[in-house]
Amino acid sequence: MEIPRAYNPKETEKWYKFWEENGYFTPSDSTKPAYSIVIPPPNVTGSLHMGHALNNTVQDILARFKRMQGFNVLWLPGTDHAGIATQNVVEKMLLQNGIKREDIGREEFLKRVWEWKEEYGNKIIEQLKKLGCSCDWTRLRFTMDERCSLAVKEVFVRLYKEGLIYRDNYIINWCLRCQTAISDIEVDYKEEDGFLYYLKYPIKNETDFVVVATTRPETMLGDTAVAVNSEDYRYKNIIGKTAILPILNRELPIIADSFVKIDFGTGALKITPAHDANDFIIGKRHNLSQIKIFDEKGIMNEEAGPYKGFDRFEVREKIVDDLKNDELIEKIEPYKYSIGHCYRCRTIIEPYLSKQWFVRMKPLAEPAISVVSEKKVEFIPDNWKKTYLEWMENIKDWCISRQIWWGHRIPVWYCQGMLNQECRMQDGVIVSVDTPSVCPHCGFQELVQDDDVLDTWFSSALWPFSTMGWPKDSNDLKTFYPTSVLSTGFDIIFFWVARMIMMGLKFMNDVPFHKVYIHGLIRTDEGKKMSKSSGNIIDPIDVIERFGCDSLRFTLSSMLSAGRDILISEEKMESYRHFMNKLWNAGRFILMNLEEKTMKKIEPKTLAERWIFTRLSKVIDEVTKAIDNYSFNAASLSLYNFVWHEYCDWFLELEKEELKHRKEEVCSLLIESFSIILKLLHPFIPFITEELWSKFNKGSIMIEEWPKPSLYSLSWCVEAMERMERVKEIIIQIRSIKSIMGIPINKPVDVFIKREKPTFLDDEIRYLSKLGYVQNLTIDEKIERPKGTALIVVFGIEIYIMFLGIDTKKEKGRLIKRKNVVEKELEGIVNKLSNKEFLSKAPLSVVRKEKRKRYILLVEIEKIIGAISAIDESS
């Protein structure tokens, strides 16, 4: 059998086409227990980033693992239409040709978006395939495909009829750049430096003033009251009086409201109901008028008086100047405060009074709180449960309308006739899944559909069941809903996870998933967030080109601890590329020793064989439990350490000698053990494991059965483990002493073991001679320590190693000199790590390297002291 000398990841990645063509990703056996995952749908505008790579590696590990365990696995893929983001991309593309969307109209613009989606929208799907994702592509969904669109309309209509969707004038978050409302959780708050302006409002018919403090003086043009707290003794005498709004001379009632904080600013609050969320609520309580002072683009309207036509921030400067001239500013103070920005374009958000569509959330949230409290939905790690519950218990109504063109258009029409009382009572509103041709209330035929579209997250909230055929009672829903697990980042718990739970309970009467695995964020090795502006992004496609897909996947899985951020670097990926080489070389070694004979089931005979199969059985158990518990790093590192440091470094080395005497038997054991290793590794590194599997076995490893722990004989398992661990430790100590004393590792030495000879098996003696390079081995319980030997104690056994040909006096001088050098280097590192300025300014990766150096130097000093003691004792 032939196998290339060098591992080439590109050659192994050809297997994806084979898997897909053979239908291995599609669930086909309904007699098996179901296991399902719905992919968090990436935006059609997106390309694969490290966050995608991480999350989809998690899902693929679970999908491949469960298939091998005998489950009927559905991993359902799809993409999100990403309303605002996609519209922005197409608008920018049109603008390159001097075309605005308004120039071509809604219908033509949407046609262009669909064309763009068909040409570019599947880029990320191809990248997911490159990552090895074993999704069922025959079920590929899109949030605006026919099936999902029907579900969206059906949900909207049902919620509306139950009074859970309503339309109202309300303060919303308005993005002037995107020209749309966005929900509360789509606003990113950032602390910035600003000013607190103290404005003097004259009191009518008095010479006195009431002073209000604000960070947005331009909004004073929309003020309709001044509020104070009735408990504030400073203002008790002015409650009920009238203040005069400077510049516009509007009369403002001075009212009492408990919302006003006595200790903020002056304790007097200007009330602008049309441009502040809290003021809007206060205005409702006191029946205040609502005055909008600028339009959707932030340009001042006629209500702004002399400032009409100016931008909002220009007006701020002009008003401040005018108030200074009129001596109506008491003072201006620097002030640091939190400013909301659009999560898409980073534009500063304006609270804006607008008629919008809302979902009434509290009735939907109550059962969603219960299922998490009762652990019908489990968060992993559990600390995210508290975060979820706190948000749900304080949930606000969800603004779902967006003033853009690309998205699910709201299924609402307005009758232009309103010819009878019933129609007028309904405000001419028609809510329907199907497009109506006439008004059902009055029969008028002129109907106009609502211009707005639904928030992208509205359709995403239905994803677990809309993708499986709801509102029809499909076989997929019967088989695969609820899904088994959702893997996602903590940043969309509120955007998506909570809303899926609410909608699943409402329309499926069941949770959408049983477990929610929350992974951390990918950061640089220094703990910094990756961003284009910082220039520190690592592109997963570039990584795959350089190191191979399996190296990337194994790097991510080995660092994947639930809820913790992952600090990644190319150096780490390169180190796991070396692991692929190690695995490849192990497979190549076995293959090169094979003969064209049928392999037989063979009982392990030697100590090393019994040990490795005992260890392998334990590793099977460790890895299985770790994946079941979502401890992907524990599973990966268990396999890494076993394969590299036990199977390759010890077992294969020891079996080389056995191959000379019992080749057929040893090859059978090698293939059996290596095949199990490949199965355990397959969910993590699918390509190289399939390639190596094909060299030894028939069929695809992807549909093989997951290994089960099967210890050969408990009577010899424990003994094999104990004996092999003992002989390994003796060899390690011999090598260590040689290294410290400057003796080449492969130079034979004489060793004396103070023990009865029958306590050591022939295998152990052979292993000591082969891997410890022991020339003459003496085992005797009555032996006295020979002169010129170093003493080591392993498992309570005294072992003496002879320094043949070593000038101990000269060697001791060398060790003392080296100890002085290491101690001086250590002192410098300790001082650096004690320096608070260094710790605060140095990158995290640099601090970690210094701590690692400190550890290495401490270990070296300990070994040098041990070697000096050994020389002294041997004299």
Tab-separated table of N, CA, C and O in Angstrom, residues 627 791 831:
chain	number	residue	atom	x	y	z
A	627	ILE	N	-17.240	15.117	25.141
A	627	ILE	CA	-18.098	15.669	24.083
A	627	ILE	C	-19.538	15.753	24.574
A	627	ILE	O	-20.222	16.750	24.340
A	791	LEU	N	21.354	8.902	42.222
A	791	LEU	CA	20.213	8.192	42.796
A	791	LEU	C	18.910	8.836	42.320
A	791	LEU	O	18.736	10.056	42.371
A	831	ASN	N	11.859	40.498	38.751
A	831	ASN	CA	11.738	41.952	38.920
A	831	ASN	C	10.753	42.541	37.924
A	831	ASN	O	9.961	43.434	38.254
